[in-house]
Amino acid sequence: MKSVELPPYAPTLIESTRAIGYSLEAAIADIIDNSIAAGASNVDLYFFPIDEEYVAILDNGRGMDENELTSAMQYGSKNPLEERSKEDLGRFGLGLKTASLSQCRVLTVVTKIDDLLLAKRWDIDYVSKTGKWSLLILDSNEIQEIPNIEQLMKYKTGTLVIWQKLDRLKTGEINFEQELGRKIGNVREHLSLVYHRYLFGETGIRKLTIKINNMEVEPVDPFLTSKSVQVMDDEILIIRGKKIEVRPYLLPHISKMTSDEIKVMGGKEGLRKRQGFYVYRNKRLLVWGTWFRMMRQGETSKLARIRVDIPNDLDDLWTLDIKKSSAIPPAEVRNNLKSIIEKLADKSKRTWTYRGKKELDDSVVHVWIRYKTRAGGFIYEINREYPLLVEIQRENIEIANRLSLLMKQIEENIPLNSLYLDLINDEKVENERDKSSKEIILTLQEILKTADNSIHNNLLETLKKTEPFCNFIIEIDQAIKEGKLQ
Ligand SMILES: Nc1ncnc2c1ncn2[C@@H]1O[C@H](COP(=O)(O)OP(=O)(O)OP(=O)(O)O)[C@@H](O)[C@H]1O
Ligand SMILES: [Mg+2]
């Protein structure tokens, strides 16, 4: 069999790869991935919307020598099948070119190494003119003309990526400057989530600072780690000898979040939409807020979020896409994940419908009890064993009888429909609001004042095992020590 060499026609291929479907934020993230892989600790983004508008992405990574820069500019510079270093966030040898040229017509990469500045450029219009893969090489005078070059010169090593002729960013925009402001907002939000573990400086990774027009990007923790509960142990799945780490989280109920926290979590609607898996490839968030069709995004599972950490050497199994914005778990992982989500969703449902009650903890005396009926439904009843009720029954049987009638009325008239609607709409139902320890001690003092002296000590001990007092043991013991409760 004979063969002929048939390289792609440069102008057509460059134009077509512009349509891979990058959003501005995904394109920026692809460039930042390269900076992280190059060991950068600082990434500065500049959006300059006036006159000859441009976008600049500057890092203080290790930079590139002449050969490396040439190879970096080549489409398909690295084989996707090649093994990568553990920290590398790349895979296809395309990102720098495809992400950049999806947003602009001129891509310039300047890099500094050993006090040497080198710059090369893809200009789509020039490639169209020559009909060839003609890469432009800038001389030292031309390099001095590049926007923000002085910032790069301050670093010992680093790389500056410049996008000019922002045709895609400008398409259809009447007021480009204003619209760009909105888009920058999206970029900031995206980066604060996608790189939050780098921005926090999690142990084991180099801390990263990202600034947009000199303003630092603050990390957003999608698990609200300081308040969430890790209700189940981590699970480690081993695939082809590589580790996948799974950590299930249950967010606190919305009434326990501050309004700032609710806002960062995407608002009430965002909370529901962003439940699901959070898949990180080398600690960089790849896909989030999906159950991969293993479960519906329901109301009752909205507090469940599962962190999945995958290494970069299982990319083929997860069918990673060029934009690094989708990945699908392989069958062998799906089965394991499925059993984890079922367990977690069940716990989420419980927090949602019956929060704060230690249902399973028999040592605690609850105010309300939830019974399963024979018909398969549930019934909520005030606990007749609740210590204060027991005491009243003992002291005055007539009042106890009347109280019993009243409790029945309360139980039969719980405003369920309205409660249900309030909870579904994330209204703040304040019946169950957090009490301060001061209020708790005052209530206890009231109770003890009215109680029969002979049962004092026992009553206090019983109340310590009773809702809501059981959540304040330390404060109560302290008050006893100080003689406030006797
Ligand atoms: N900021 C940078 N600092 C140092 N080297 C870089 C930088 N950006 C790119 N490179 C080099 O250029 C190469 C090509 O980058 P490019 O983003 O096109 O592909 P990739 O990162 O290898 O894979 P992917 O297509 O998955 O992003 C990188 O592998 C890296 O060696
Ligand atoms: Mg890359």
XYZ file of C-alpha atoms and ligand atoms in Angstrom:
518
model
C 0.000 0.000 0.000
C 1.233 3.490 -0.841
C 0.751 6.568 1.308
C 0.775 10.305 0.785
C 1.264 12.989 3.376
C -1.930 14.906 3.904
C -1.555 17.622 6.539
C -4.626 19.665 7.469
C -5.153 22.985 5.672
C -4.100 25.477 8.324
C -6.672 28.307 7.871
C -9.601 25.885 7.884
C -8.443 23.831 10.840
C -7.683 26.877 12.978
C -11.101 28.367 12.183
C -12.920 25.108 12.934
C -11.185 24.441 16.249
C -12.399 27.840 17.427
C -15.840 26.279 17.666
C -14.981 23.587 20.213
C -17.385 25.370 22.530
C -15.278 27.070 25.190
C -16.956 29.594 27.429
C -14.759 32.539 28.439
C -14.296 31.112 31.936
C -13.431 27.613 30.709
C -10.904 29.121 28.269
C -9.248 31.159 31.013
C -9.142 28.091 33.268
C -7.336 26.112 30.563
C -4.597 28.769 30.501
C -4.387 28.814 34.307
C -4.050 25.001 34.289
C -0.849 25.489 32.313
C 0.411 28.050 34.834
C -0.234 25.661 37.719
C 1.492 22.834 35.847
C 4.466 25.191 35.373
C 4.694 25.628 39.150
C 3.315 29.177 39.351
C 2.244 30.626 42.704
C 0.819 33.825 41.181
C -1.525 34.259 38.251
C -2.614 37.767 37.261
C -5.420 38.368 34.806
C -5.916 41.725 33.124
C -8.964 42.610 31.083
C -8.435 45.780 29.145
C -11.609 46.747 27.293
C -10.654 50.080 25.694
C -9.202 50.900 22.213
C -7.035 47.931 21.294
C -8.673 45.701 23.825
C -6.864 42.651 25.151
C -6.852 39.979 27.845
C -3.553 39.122 29.571
C -2.755 36.115 31.748
C 0.568 36.370 33.533
C 2.248 33.733 35.702
C 5.488 33.316 37.628
C 5.924 29.667 36.629
C 9.103 28.117 35.313
C 8.829 29.659 31.821
C 9.999 27.997 28.607
C 13.152 27.871 26.529
C 13.106 28.392 22.763
C 12.298 24.769 21.897
C 9.682 24.476 24.577
C 7.951 27.645 23.421
C 7.878 26.464 19.806
C 6.506 23.123 20.874
C 3.959 24.810 23.175
C 2.619 26.778 20.190
C 2.219 23.680 18.042
C -1.241 22.129 17.764
C -1.026 18.652 19.302
C 2.299 19.370 20.971
C 1.934 16.372 23.261
C 0.368 12.990 22.678
C -2.742 12.486 24.840
C -1.619 8.895 25.474
C 1.679 10.038 26.975
C 2.138 9.659 30.719
C 2.172 13.044 32.494
C 3.776 14.137 35.726
C 1.506 13.869 38.758
C 0.898 17.636 38.975
C 0.245 18.216 35.269
C -3.269 19.454 34.555
C -2.914 19.073 30.765
C -3.687 16.103 28.538
C -4.185 16.956 24.860
C -1.425 19.351 23.817
C -4.111 21.745 22.561
C -5.461 23.931 25.387
C -3.197 26.941 25.018
C -4.103 27.286 21.338
C -7.720 26.148 21.197
C -8.828 27.910 24.398
C -7.126 31.187 23.410
C -8.201 31.258 19.782
C -11.769 30.375 20.748
C -11.903 33.916 22.200
C -9.527 35.966 20.024
C -7.793 36.107 16.602
C -4.291 36.887 17.835
C -2.550 34.810 20.508
C 0.880 35.885 21.727
C 2.893 33.904 24.254
C 5.887 35.601 25.855
C 8.055 33.682 28.236
C 11.003 34.552 30.414
C 13.784 32.213 31.393
C 17.453 32.956 32.220
C 16.862 36.693 31.685
C 15.823 35.928 28.152
C 12.488 37.063 26.734
C 10.998 35.039 23.900
C 7.674 35.566 22.127
C 5.716 33.748 19.439
C 2.328 34.460 17.956
C -0.548 32.861 16.116
C -2.422 35.427 14.052
C -5.424 33.792 12.371
C -5.551 36.442 9.628
C -1.869 35.909 8.835
C -2.356 32.126 8.655
C -5.283 32.738 6.279
C -3.088 34.932 4.108
C -0.205 32.462 3.829
C -2.414 29.372 3.797
C 0.208 27.738 5.993
C 0.942 27.051 9.656
C 2.995 30.270 9.809
C 3.974 31.005 13.375
C 5.176 34.571 13.962
C 8.349 35.168 15.947
C 8.633 38.549 17.653
C 11.943 40.436 17.887
C 13.029 42.306 21.011
C 11.490 45.619 19.832
C 8.171 43.964 19.110
C 8.310 42.265 22.502
C 8.585 45.660 24.213
C 5.267 46.654 22.577
C 3.364 43.803 24.229
C 0.900 44.982 26.879
C 1.872 44.196 30.472
C 5.362 43.093 29.415
C 6.857 45.118 32.289
C 4.978 42.881 34.735
C 6.592 39.774 33.281
C 10.009 41.416 33.446
C 9.665 41.738 37.212
C 9.628 37.962 37.558
C 12.747 35.816 37.351
C 10.856 33.293 35.233
C 7.302 33.287 33.976
C 4.918 33.380 31.058
C 2.540 35.988 29.703
C -0.336 34.969 27.429
C -2.008 37.807 25.506
C -5.280 37.622 23.595
C -5.911 40.403 21.076
C -8.626 41.045 18.473
C -11.270 39.677 20.794
C -13.819 39.032 18.044
C -15.651 36.217 19.861
C -15.862 38.165 23.073
C -17.311 41.100 21.199
C -19.827 39.321 18.972
C -23.307 40.682 19.440
C -22.326 43.066 22.229
C -23.654 46.596 21.879
C -21.973 47.839 25.014
C -18.783 45.779 25.116
C -17.292 47.432 28.183
C -20.386 46.904 30.304
C -20.911 43.372 29.061
C -17.265 42.540 29.727
C -17.778 43.611 33.340
C -20.511 40.997 33.695
C -18.371 38.352 32.026
C -15.446 39.103 34.343
C -17.854 38.525 37.233
C -18.598 35.057 35.837
C -14.888 34.356 35.435
C -14.229 35.355 39.047
C -17.027 33.113 40.306
C -15.822 30.207 38.182
C -12.185 30.473 39.264
C -13.056 30.853 42.939
C -14.795 27.485 42.798
C -12.659 25.560 40.286
C -9.348 26.330 42.013
C -10.608 26.675 45.590
C -8.266 24.012 46.920
C -5.271 25.791 45.349
C -6.489 29.180 46.550
C -6.921 27.847 50.091
C -3.442 26.351 49.900
C -4.586 22.869 50.920
C -1.779 20.735 52.314
C 0.115 18.876 49.642
C -0.367 21.522 46.938
C 1.336 24.826 46.236
C -0.794 27.783 47.313
C -1.971 29.854 44.400
C -3.008 33.491 44.297
C -5.143 34.625 41.370
C -5.919 38.275 40.797
C -8.275 39.802 38.261
C -7.431 43.407 37.480
C -5.440 43.458 40.732
C -8.303 42.150 42.853
C -7.709 38.798 44.517
C -10.027 35.883 43.755
C -11.360 34.493 47.046
C -11.817 30.735 47.329
C -15.317 29.295 47.658
C -15.643 26.042 49.546
C -18.602 24.135 48.062
C -18.766 21.854 51.113
C -18.847 24.588 53.744
C -16.355 22.309 55.467
C -16.337 24.147 58.770
C -20.058 23.566 59.253
C -20.837 20.441 57.255
C -20.868 17.002 58.662
C -18.875 14.239 57.147
C -21.514 11.658 57.889
C -19.716 8.715 56.369
C -16.127 7.583 56.218
C -13.976 8.282 53.176
C -14.011 5.488 50.656
C -11.014 4.616 48.515
C -11.688 2.919 45.201
C -8.773 1.293 43.432
C -8.965 1.257 39.642
C -6.016 -0.060 37.573
C -3.903 0.292 40.705
C -4.770 4.029 41.012
C -6.625 5.570 43.919
C -9.965 7.384 43.655
C -10.913 9.025 46.952
C -14.554 9.639 47.786
C -15.627 11.885 50.675
C -19.348 12.401 51.280
C -20.514 15.648 52.903
C -23.839 16.745 54.233
C -24.342 20.507 54.309
C -25.971 22.019 57.385
C -29.653 22.796 57.056
C -30.239 26.153 55.380
C -31.555 27.668 58.623
C -28.097 27.080 60.106
C -26.330 29.001 57.301
C -25.681 32.716 57.392
C -27.087 34.781 54.543
C -23.534 35.232 53.233
C -23.012 31.496 53.204
C -26.293 30.922 51.373
C -25.216 33.487 48.802
C -21.840 31.853 48.151
C -23.508 28.498 47.906
C -25.492 29.847 44.958
C -28.604 31.048 46.764
C -31.540 28.875 47.658
C -31.968 27.692 44.096
C -28.222 27.069 43.741
C -28.215 24.831 46.763
C -30.575 22.439 45.055
C -28.974 22.683 41.636
C -25.461 22.189 42.935
C -26.058 19.028 44.912
C -24.221 15.988 43.642
C -20.708 14.926 42.839
C -17.763 17.299 42.801
C -15.076 15.623 40.746
C -11.525 16.945 41.116
C -8.710 15.998 38.786
C -5.436 16.736 40.542
C -7.372 18.890 43.052
C -8.780 21.069 40.252
C -12.576 20.953 40.056
C -13.694 19.415 36.799
C -17.427 18.713 37.004
C -19.871 19.463 39.771
C -23.523 19.492 40.718
C -24.515 16.282 38.956
C -25.448 12.781 40.058
C -24.366 11.427 36.653
C -27.937 10.241 36.129
C -27.689 7.845 39.027
C -30.228 9.827 40.987
C -32.547 12.789 40.492
C -31.630 16.199 41.907
C -34.422 16.087 44.438
C -35.432 18.387 47.266
C -34.535 15.904 49.931
C -31.009 15.207 48.676
C -30.126 18.852 48.286
C -27.759 18.863 51.222
C -25.686 16.022 49.833
C -22.394 16.751 48.088
C -19.745 14.153 47.415
C -16.117 15.008 46.768
C -14.393 12.660 44.338
C -10.642 12.954 43.801
C -9.243 11.415 40.652
C -5.611 11.336 39.485
C -4.584 12.444 35.993
C -3.673 8.977 34.793
C -7.211 7.637 34.494
C -8.321 10.301 31.953
C -9.155 7.742 29.282
C -11.492 5.877 31.650
C -13.315 9.067 32.626
C -13.565 10.223 28.963
C -12.137 13.617 29.764
C -12.966 16.244 27.121
C -10.601 18.820 25.604
C -12.167 21.735 27.508
C -11.772 19.819 30.816
C -15.378 20.529 31.533
C -16.835 17.072 31.357
C -15.886 13.627 32.522
C -18.036 10.540 33.038
C -17.307 7.953 35.708
C -16.391 4.535 34.308
C -18.750 1.613 34.989
C -16.603 0.103 37.718
C -16.666 3.401 39.634
C -20.383 4.039 39.019
C -21.456 0.956 40.954
C -19.463 2.007 43.988
C -20.660 5.606 43.769
C -24.236 4.458 43.503
C -24.199 2.673 46.826
C -22.513 5.698 48.444
C -25.123 8.146 47.160
C -27.978 5.989 48.302
C -26.646 5.965 51.843
C -25.900 9.688 51.812
C -29.207 10.701 50.239
C -30.988 8.816 52.962
C -29.089 10.779 55.614
C -29.681 14.056 53.779
C -33.398 13.350 53.736
C -33.338 12.802 57.471
C -31.515 16.090 58.142
C -33.984 17.824 55.898
C -37.182 16.436 57.337
C -36.233 15.929 60.923
C -33.174 17.994 61.523
C -31.388 18.269 64.770
C -33.190 15.340 66.358
C -30.881 12.559 67.367
C -33.442 10.013 66.235
C -31.186 7.047 66.521
C -29.548 8.033 69.764
C -31.691 6.329 72.381
C -29.987 8.003 75.303
C -31.591 11.334 74.349
C -35.178 12.138 75.326
C -36.908 13.893 72.434
C -39.809 16.295 72.563
C -41.406 14.823 69.458
C -41.449 11.178 68.500
C -41.942 9.871 65.002
C -43.774 6.556 64.751
C -44.320 4.384 61.760
C -47.986 3.417 61.458
C -49.310 0.072 60.272
C -50.619 1.670 57.107
C -47.023 2.530 56.203
C -47.273 6.261 57.035
C -45.868 8.223 59.947
C -47.276 9.960 62.914
C -45.651 12.637 65.057
C -46.503 12.670 68.729
C -45.396 14.727 71.684
C -43.338 12.441 73.874
C -45.506 11.528 76.876
C -42.325 10.478 78.691
C -40.888 13.975 78.465
C -39.662 14.696 82.049
C -41.746 17.854 82.552
C -44.916 16.029 81.535
C -44.119 13.111 83.780
C -43.684 15.521 86.646
C -47.028 17.249 86.021
C -48.766 13.888 85.822
C -47.307 12.918 89.154
C -48.237 16.176 90.818
C -51.711 16.831 89.568
C -53.638 14.182 87.726
C -56.514 16.505 86.812
C -54.291 19.058 85.102
C -52.415 16.179 83.486
C -55.643 14.927 81.926
C -56.497 18.344 80.561
C -52.968 18.720 79.279
C -53.264 15.416 77.524
C -56.377 16.651 75.693
C -54.554 19.803 74.690
C -51.576 17.836 73.363
C -53.880 15.712 71.251
C -55.327 18.882 69.739
C -51.833 20.210 69.001
C -50.776 16.919 67.425
C -53.854 16.721 65.235
C -53.518 20.286 64.064
C -49.917 20.639 63.038
C -50.000 23.084 60.076
C -48.315 20.503 57.888
C -49.133 21.956 54.480
C -47.892 25.378 55.336
C -44.789 23.987 57.071
C -44.047 21.810 54.069
C -44.319 24.759 51.691
C -42.149 26.929 53.922
C -39.421 24.314 54.100
C -39.479 23.545 50.406
C -39.183 27.274 49.694
C -36.367 27.528 52.219
C -38.279 29.967 54.378
C -36.752 30.430 57.757
C -39.039 28.559 60.167
C -37.898 29.908 63.482
C -39.649 27.539 65.897
C -36.505 25.527 65.947
C -34.189 28.505 66.071
C -30.849 28.141 67.860
C -31.035 29.053 71.506
C -28.261 30.741 73.379
C -26.781 28.990 76.375
C -27.995 31.881 78.516
C -31.621 31.237 77.499
C -31.177 27.547 78.221
C -29.858 28.162 81.735
C -32.719 30.616 82.421
C -35.302 28.055 81.292
C -33.701 25.412 83.494
C -33.800 27.782 86.462
C -37.518 28.353 85.840
C -38.224 24.638 85.692
C -36.251 23.865 88.818
C -37.938 26.671 90.731
C -41.359 25.122 90.219
C -40.293 21.536 90.767
C -40.800 19.533 93.920
C -37.658 19.682 96.070
C -37.422 15.952 96.557
C -36.822 15.268 92.878
C -34.453 18.167 92.227
C -31.208 16.361 91.571
C -32.798 13.607 89.593
C -34.696 16.099 87.481
C -31.575 18.016 86.583
C -29.789 14.814 85.592
C -32.795 13.719 83.518
C -33.080 17.096 81.825
C -29.418 16.903 80.799
C -30.379 13.919 78.652
C -33.386 15.748 77.244
C -33.837 17.968 74.222
C -32.884 20.804 73.957
C -30.769 20.736 77.124
C -28.678 17.745 76.005
C -26.920 20.015 73.513
C -25.638 22.267 76.310
C -24.041 19.824 78.761
C -20.821 21.823 79.165
C -22.671 25.078 79.849
C -25.047 23.390 82.298
C -22.202 21.750 84.227
C -20.471 25.106 84.365
C -23.626 26.758 85.717
C -23.968 24.031 88.387
C -20.348 24.675 89.413
C -21.035 28.392 89.670
C -24.083 27.677 91.810
C -26.497 29.104 89.238
C -28.458 25.860 89.088
C -29.437 24.248 92.337
N 2.253 29.133 31.312
C 3.084 28.179 30.889
N 4.306 28.011 31.494
C 5.153 27.039 31.071
N 4.862 26.168 30.090
C 3.679 26.264 29.465
C 2.726 27.285 29.822
N 1.658 27.155 29.021
C 1.906 26.105 28.220
N 3.108 25.566 28.465
C 3.717 24.400 27.771
O 3.042 24.257 26.566
C 2.503 22.940 26.435
C 1.249 22.995 25.625
O 0.205 23.594 26.351
P -1.284 23.246 25.972
O -2.163 23.866 26.957
O -1.516 23.587 24.552
O -1.354 21.676 26.084
P -1.275 20.779 27.398
O -1.359 21.603 28.596
O -0.071 19.915 27.252
O -2.571 19.883 27.228
P -4.104 20.393 27.230
O -4.520 20.491 25.804
O -4.808 19.307 27.913
O -4.127 21.680 27.917
C 2.348 22.452 27.864
O 2.374 21.060 27.922
C 3.540 23.110 28.547
O 4.690 22.318 28.354
Mg -2.944 23.002 28.861
